[in-house]
């Protein structure tokens, strides 16, 4: 998109429609992967299933617009237990088989005409109402979910990104957990998954100094991404192969190897500046070869597979939020059932308790305050459902 072109925002109905289309496909892809994420399922097969569905469904919308780019905005990743994010193995990589009791995070993204809808969801394999999760996995899932619910109520025009960071720290601490240090939630723009305004999690002293304070404004869009750990909150590269990359449009370099040039021209043609997986290439071996020089000269940014300490658990929830003129509107979310997770902890901070008990639905807010107080009754650390969330 050239600088002369007017930036398209959700002030336009058509842009909102494209976001919602992407959001619906993302929600369905997530549910499809969730349905088959049972003991014995291979992570590779789950990632392939999510990506195949996204490509098929985005291929059905705006068919007449031959030039319109659409498809995967973030490849399906399935990160288990202490794996924090970005695990999306190749056929030639060691696979992982899900087992009962695993804490699983599914993360994926869809775009229609460059308008991005991201979603991530956490659950424990085999959890049921009859056999709920009661250990540290329950604590971390509850903490992460309530952090996401707090953000749903705090990311709105006039509020500051620092308010969200502080709320997340307090909520995680009340469950004896900690947000993963330095992780960012980004503003989304057309064709841009990492916009300039961000919300930082659990910043180190240096990150706190460097991080830009920002105010949320109407017609902005955010991918609100929460990652909470039972451990130290430090994510490290444990040496697993990186399989997800994205082009950095600000970098130029004349690639020397023919294999690198062939690979990079396919990246530009098929993915533009969206994250992609090496699995999407017909010849994985050639892609693995071609990517090396591109990364060395920073034409591509790697999304490293990150881990917390062995034996710890990390939970993630991510949703896409449109800051509409008539209130924030969440277009992606997973099917969270609070009855599956029993924690001995709850949110202690009185202000945060009140915030979480307030309704996040735009419809409810238009009704009398009396009704709002009723919906809050008996909310023991569990906020009322957001009726705006995509079903």
Coordinates of C-alpha atoms in Angstrom, one line a residue:
X1 CA 0.0 0.0 0.0
X2 CA 1.6 3.3 -1.1
X3 CA 1.7 6.3 1.3
X4 CA -0.6 8.3 -1.1
X5 CA -3.4 5.7 -0.6
X6 CA -5.8 6.6 2.1
X7 CA -5.5 4.1 5.0
X8 CA -8.7 2.1 5.3
X9 CA -10.1 1.8 8.8
X10 CA -13.2 0.4 10.5
X11 CA -14.9 3.8 10.0
X12 CA -15.9 2.1 6.7
X13 CA -18.6 -0.6 6.7
X14 CA -16.9 -2.7 4.1
X15 CA -13.7 -2.9 6.2
X16 CA -15.8 -4.0 9.2
X17 CA -17.4 -6.7 7.0
X18 CA -14.0 -8.0 6.0
X19 CA -12.8 -8.1 9.6
X20 CA -15.9 -10.0 10.6
X21 CA -15.6 -12.4 7.7
X22 CA -12.0 -13.2 8.8
X23 CA -13.2 -13.4 12.4
X24 CA -15.9 -15.9 11.6
X25 CA -13.4 -18.1 9.7
X26 CA -10.9 -17.9 12.5
X27 CA -13.5 -18.9 15.1
X28 CA -14.6 -21.8 13.0
X29 CA -11.0 -22.9 12.3
X30 CA -10.3 -22.8 16.0
X31 CA -13.4 -24.9 16.8
X32 CA -12.5 -27.4 14.1
X33 CA -9.0 -27.9 15.6
X34 CA -10.5 -28.1 19.1
X35 CA -12.9 -30.9 18.1
X36 CA -10.0 -33.2 17.0
X37 CA -7.5 -32.2 19.7
X38 CA -8.0 -35.4 21.7
X39 CA -5.5 -37.9 23.2
X40 CA -3.5 -39.5 20.4
X41 CA -3.9 -36.5 18.0
X42 CA -0.7 -35.3 16.3
X43 CA 0.2 -31.6 16.6
X44 CA 1.3 -31.6 12.9
X45 CA -2.1 -32.9 11.8
X46 CA -3.9 -30.3 13.9
X47 CA -1.8 -27.5 12.4
X48 CA -2.5 -28.8 8.9
X49 CA -6.2 -29.1 9.6
X50 CA -6.4 -25.5 10.7
X51 CA -4.4 -24.1 7.8
X52 CA -6.3 -26.1 5.2
X53 CA -9.6 -24.9 6.5
X54 CA -8.5 -21.3 6.5
X55 CA -7.3 -21.5 2.9
X56 CA -10.5 -23.2 1.7
X57 CA -12.8 -20.8 3.5
X58 CA -11.0 -17.6 2.5
X59 CA -11.0 -18.9 -1.1
X60 CA -14.8 -18.7 -1.0
X61 CA -15.1 -15.0 -0.2
X62 CA -14.8 -12.1 -2.6
X63 CA -14.3 -14.5 -5.5
X64 CA -14.8 -11.9 -8.1
X65 CA -12.0 -9.7 -6.7
X66 CA -9.1 -11.6 -8.4
X67 CA -6.4 -9.3 -7.1
X68 CA -7.5 -9.4 -3.5
X69 CA -5.1 -11.1 -1.1
X70 CA -6.7 -13.3 1.5
X71 CA -5.8 -16.4 3.6
X72 CA -3.6 -17.2 6.6
X73 CA -2.5 -14.2 8.8
X74 CA -0.8 -16.5 11.3
X75 CA -0.2 -20.2 10.7
X76 CA -2.0 -22.6 13.1
X77 CA 0.3 -23.3 16.0
X78 CA -0.3 -25.8 18.8
X79 CA 2.0 -25.2 21.8
X80 CA 1.7 -27.7 24.7
X81 CA 2.4 -27.3 28.4
X82 CA 5.6 -25.3 29.0
X83 CA 6.0 -24.5 25.2
X84 CA 4.9 -20.8 25.1
X85 CA 4.2 -20.2 21.4
X86 CA 4.9 -20.7 17.7
X87 CA 5.1 -24.6 17.7
X88 CA 4.0 -25.6 14.2
X89 CA 6.2 -28.5 13.1
X90 CA 7.2 -29.5 9.5
X91 CA 6.6 -33.0 8.2
X92 CA 10.4 -33.6 8.6
X93 CA 10.4 -32.4 12.2
X94 CA 9.7 -34.5 15.3
X95 CA 5.9 -34.4 16.0
X96 CA 4.2 -34.3 19.3
X97 CA 1.2 -36.5 20.3
X98 CA -1.4 -35.0 22.6
X99 CA -2.1 -36.9 25.8
X100 CA -4.7 -36.6 28.7
X101 CA -3.9 -33.7 31.0
X102 CA -1.8 -31.7 28.4
X103 CA -2.4 -27.9 28.6
X104 CA -2.8 -27.0 24.9
X105 CA -2.7 -23.5 23.3
X106 CA -4.1 -23.2 19.7
X107 CA -3.1 -19.9 18.0
X108 CA -4.1 -18.9 14.4
X109 CA -5.0 -15.9 12.2
X110 CA -7.0 -15.1 9.1
X111 CA -7.0 -12.1 6.8
X112 CA -9.4 -10.9 4.2
X113 CA -7.9 -8.2 2.0
X114 CA -5.2 -7.7 4.6
X115 CA -7.6 -7.1 7.4
X116 CA -6.5 -9.5 10.2
X117 CA -8.4 -11.5 12.7
X118 CA -6.3 -13.4 15.3
X119 CA -7.5 -15.8 17.9
X120 CA -5.8 -18.1 20.5
X121 CA -7.4 -20.4 23.1
X122 CA -6.2 -22.7 25.9
X123 CA -7.7 -25.9 27.3
X124 CA -6.7 -29.1 29.1
X125 CA -7.0 -32.4 27.1
X126 CA -9.6 -34.6 28.7
X127 CA -11.1 -32.0 31.1
X128 CA -14.8 -32.4 31.8
X129 CA -17.5 -31.2 34.2
X130 CA -17.3 -34.6 35.9
X131 CA -13.5 -34.4 36.0
X132 CA -12.5 -30.7 36.2
X133 CA -8.9 -29.5 36.3
X134 CA -7.9 -28.5 39.9
X135 CA -4.1 -28.1 39.8
X136 CA -1.7 -25.4 38.6
X137 CA -3.1 -25.8 35.1
X138 CA -6.5 -24.6 36.4
X139 CA -4.8 -21.6 38.1
X140 CA -3.0 -20.4 35.0
X141 CA -5.9 -20.9 32.6
X142 CA -8.2 -19.0 35.0
X143 CA -5.6 -16.2 35.4
X144 CA -5.1 -15.9 31.6
X145 CA -8.8 -16.0 30.9
X146 CA -9.6 -13.3 33.4
X147 CA -6.7 -11.1 32.1
X148 CA -8.3 -11.4 28.6
X149 CA -11.7 -10.4 30.1
X150 CA -10.2 -7.5 31.9
X151 CA -8.6 -6.3 28.6
X152 CA -11.9 -6.6 26.9
X153 CA -13.2 -4.0 29.4
X154 CA -10.0 -1.8 29.4
X155 CA -9.0 -1.6 25.8
X156 CA -11.3 1.3 24.8
X157 CA -10.9 4.9 23.5
X158 CA -9.5 7.2 26.2
X159 CA -7.8 4.4 28.2
X160 CA -4.0 3.9 28.3
X161 CA -2.1 0.8 27.4
X162 CA -0.3 0.9 30.8
X163 CA -3.7 0.4 32.6
X164 CA -4.0 -3.0 30.8
X165 CA -0.4 -4.0 31.7
X166 CA -1.0 -3.2 35.4
X167 CA -4.3 -5.1 35.5
X168 CA -2.7 -8.2 34.0
X169 CA 0.1 -8.2 36.6
X170 CA -2.4 -8.0 39.5
X171 CA -4.7 -10.6 38.1
X172 CA -1.9 -13.1 37.4
X173 CA -0.4 -12.5 40.8
X174 CA -3.7 -13.3 42.6
X175 CA -3.5 -16.8 41.0
X176 CA 0.2 -17.1 42.0
X177 CA 1.1 -16.8 38.3
X178 CA 3.0 -14.3 36.2
X179 CA 2.6 -12.9 32.6
X180 CA 5.3 -13.9 30.2
X181 CA 7.9 -11.0 30.3
X182 CA 7.9 -8.5 27.4
X183 CA 5.2 -10.1 25.2
X184 CA 3.3 -7.6 23.1
X185 CA -0.3 -7.2 21.9
X186 CA -0.3 -5.2 18.7
X187 CA -2.5 -2.7 17.0
X188 CA -3.6 -4.2 13.6
X189 CA -3.7 -2.3 10.3
X190 CA -4.4 -3.5 6.8
X191 CA -1.6 -5.9 5.8
X192 CA 0.2 -5.2 9.2
X193 CA 0.1 -7.7 12.0
X194 CA 2.5 -5.6 14.2
X195 CA 1.2 -2.0 14.3
X196 CA 3.0 0.7 16.2
X197 CA 0.8 0.9 19.3
X198 CA 1.3 -2.0 21.7
X199 CA 0.3 -3.4 25.1
X200 CA 3.3 -4.9 26.9
X201 CA 3.1 -7.8 29.4
X202 CA 5.1 -7.8 32.6
X203 CA 7.9 -5.5 31.4
X204 CA 11.4 -5.6 32.8
X205 CA 12.7 -2.3 34.1
X206 CA 14.4 -1.6 30.8
X207 CA 11.3 -2.5 28.8
X208 CA 9.2 -0.3 31.0
X209 CA 11.5 2.7 30.2
X210 CA 11.6 2.0 26.5
X211 CA 7.9 1.0 25.9
X212 CA 5.8 3.7 24.3
X213 CA 2.8 4.9 26.4
X214 CA -0.2 5.1 24.1
X215 CA -3.9 5.9 24.3
X216 CA -6.5 3.8 22.6
X217 CA -8.5 5.6 20.0
X218 CA -11.8 5.0 18.1
X219 CA -11.6 3.0 14.9
X220 CA -8.4 1.2 16.0
X221 CA -8.1 -2.6 16.0
X222 CA -6.1 -4.7 18.4
X223 CA -5.0 -8.3 18.7
X224 CA -5.1 -8.6 22.5
X225 CA -2.8 -11.4 23.4
X226 CA -2.4 -12.8 26.9
X227 CA 0.3 -15.3 27.9
X228 CA 0.5 -16.3 31.6
X229 CA 2.9 -18.8 33.2
X230 CA 3.1 -20.8 36.5
X231 CA 6.9 -20.4 36.3
X232 CA 9.3 -17.4 36.2
X233 CA 7.5 -15.7 33.2
X234 CA 10.6 -16.0 31.0
X235 CA 10.3 -17.3 27.5
X236 CA 13.5 -18.8 26.0
X237 CA 14.4 -20.3 22.6
X238 CA 15.1 -24.0 23.5
X239 CA 16.6 -24.8 20.1
X240 CA 13.6 -26.2 18.3
X241 CA 13.5 -25.4 14.5
X242 CA 11.7 -22.2 13.7
X243 CA 9.1 -22.8 11.0
X244 CA 7.1 -19.5 11.0
X245 CA 8.6 -16.3 9.4
X246 CA 7.4 -13.0 8.0
X247 CA 8.8 -10.6 5.5
X248 CA 10.3 -7.4 6.8
X249 CA 9.3 -4.9 4.0
X250 CA 11.8 -2.3 5.4
X251 CA 14.8 -4.5 4.5
X252 CA 16.5 -4.9 1.1
X253 CA 19.3 -7.2 0.1
X254 CA 20.5 -8.8 -3.1
X255 CA 20.3 -12.6 -2.4
X256 CA 23.3 -14.5 -3.8
X257 CA 22.0 -18.1 -3.9
X258 CA 19.5 -19.1 -6.6
X259 CA 17.6 -21.2 -4.1
X260 CA 17.2 -18.2 -1.8
X261 CA 16.0 -16.0 -4.6
X262 CA 13.4 -18.5 -5.8
X263 CA 12.1 -19.1 -2.3
X264 CA 12.0 -15.3 -1.5
X265 CA 10.1 -14.4 -4.7
X266 CA 7.5 -17.1 -3.8
X267 CA 7.2 -15.6 -0.3
X268 CA 6.6 -12.1 -1.7
X269 CA 4.0 -13.4 -4.2
X270 CA 2.0 -15.6 -1.9
X271 CA 2.3 -14.1 1.6
X272 CA 3.3 -10.4 1.1
X273 CA 4.1 -9.3 4.7
X274 CA 1.9 -11.9 6.5
X275 CA 3.5 -14.6 8.7
X276 CA 3.7 -18.0 6.9
X277 CA 5.0 -21.5 7.6
X278 CA 7.6 -23.4 5.7
X279 CA 5.0 -26.2 5.6
X280 CA 3.1 -24.2 3.0
X281 CA 5.9 -24.9 0.4
X282 CA 5.6 -27.9 -1.9
X283 CA 9.3 -28.8 -1.3
X284 CA 10.0 -28.4 2.4
X285 CA 13.7 -29.2 1.9
X286 CA 14.1 -26.4 -0.6
X287 CA 12.2 -24.0 1.7
X288 CA 14.5 -24.9 4.6
X289 CA 17.5 -24.2 2.4
X290 CA 16.1 -21.0 0.9
X291 CA 15.1 -19.4 4.2
X292 CA 18.7 -19.4 5.7
X293 CA 20.1 -16.6 3.6
X294 CA 16.9 -14.6 3.9
X295 CA 17.0 -14.7 7.7
X296 CA 20.7 -14.0 7.8
X297 CA 20.2 -10.7 6.0
X298 CA 17.0 -9.9 7.9
X299 CA 14.7 -10.0 4.9
X300 CA 12.6 -12.4 7.0
X301 CA 11.8 -12.2 10.7
X302 CA 11.7 -15.5 12.6
X303 CA 8.9 -16.4 15.1
X304 CA 11.1 -18.6 17.4
X305 CA 9.5 -21.5 19.3
X306 CA 9.7 -20.3 22.9
X307 CA 9.7 -22.3 26.1
X308 CA 9.2 -21.7 29.8
X309 CA 11.0 -24.0 32.3
X310 CA 10.3 -27.7 32.0
X311 CA 7.4 -28.7 34.4
X312 CA 5.7 -25.3 34.2
X313 CA 2.5 -24.4 32.3
X314 CA 1.6 -21.5 30.1
X315 CA -1.9 -20.5 29.1
X316 CA -2.8 -18.1 26.2
X317 CA -6.0 -16.3 25.2
X318 CA -6.0 -13.9 22.2
X319 CA -8.9 -12.0 20.6
X320 CA -9.3 -9.3 18.0
X321 CA -11.0 -6.2 19.1
X322 CA -12.6 -3.5 16.9
X323 CA -12.9 -0.1 18.7
X324 CA -16.1 0.9 17.1
X325 CA -17.7 4.3 17.6
X326 CA -20.5 2.7 19.6
X327 CA -18.2 0.6 21.8
X328 CA -15.5 -2.1 21.5
X329 CA -16.5 -5.2 19.6
X330 CA -14.7 -8.6 20.0
X331 CA -14.8 -10.6 16.7
X332 CA -12.8 -13.6 17.8
X333 CA -12.9 -15.9 20.8
X334 CA -12.8 -19.6 21.8
X335 CA -15.5 -21.6 23.6
X336 CA -14.3 -21.2 27.2
X337 CA -16.2 -23.2 29.9
X338 CA -15.2 -21.9 33.4
X339 CA -16.7 -25.0 35.0
X340 CA -13.9 -27.2 33.7
X341 CA -11.3 -25.3 35.8
X342 CA -11.4 -25.1 39.6
X343 CA -8.8 -22.8 41.3
X344 CA -8.5 -22.1 45.0
X345 CA -7.5 -18.5 44.1
X346 CA -9.6 -15.6 42.8
X347 CA -9.0 -11.9 42.0
X348 CA -8.4 -10.0 45.2
X349 CA -8.2 -6.4 44.0
X350 CA -11.6 -4.7 44.6
X351 CA -11.4 -2.4 41.5
X352 CA -10.5 -5.3 39.3
X353 CA -13.3 -7.4 40.8
X354 CA -15.8 -4.6 40.0
X355 CA -14.4 -4.3 36.5
X356 CA -14.7 -8.0 35.8
X357 CA -18.2 -8.1 37.1
X358 CA -19.3 -5.3 34.7
X359 CA -20.8 -6.3 31.4
X360 CA -18.6 -6.1 28.3
X361 CA -21.6 -6.2 26.0
X362 CA -22.5 -3.0 24.1
X363 CA -26.2 -4.1 24.2
X364 CA -26.3 -4.5 27.9
X365 CA -24.7 -1.1 28.5
X366 CA -27.6 0.6 26.7
X367 CA -30.0 -0.9 29.2
X368 CA -30.8 0.4 32.7
X369 CA -28.0 0.2 35.3
X370 CA -30.4 -1.8 37.5
X371 CA -30.2 -4.8 35.1
X372 CA -26.4 -4.5 34.9
X373 CA -26.1 -4.9 38.7
X374 CA -28.2 -8.1 38.5
X375 CA -25.9 -9.7 36.0
X376 CA -23.0 -9.0 38.3
X377 CA -24.6 -10.8 41.2
X378 CA -22.8 -14.0 42.2
X379 CA -20.0 -13.4 39.9
X380 CA -17.3 -15.1 41.9
X381 CA -14.3 -14.0 39.9
X382 CA -16.1 -15.1 36.8
X383 CA -17.3 -12.2 34.6
X384 CA -20.7 -12.3 32.7
X385 CA -20.4 -13.6 29.2
X386 CA -19.7 -11.1 26.5
X387 CA -22.7 -11.3 24.2
X388 CA -20.8 -9.5 21.5
X389 CA -18.3 -12.4 21.2
X390 CA -18.7 -14.2 18.0
X391 CA -20.6 -17.4 18.5

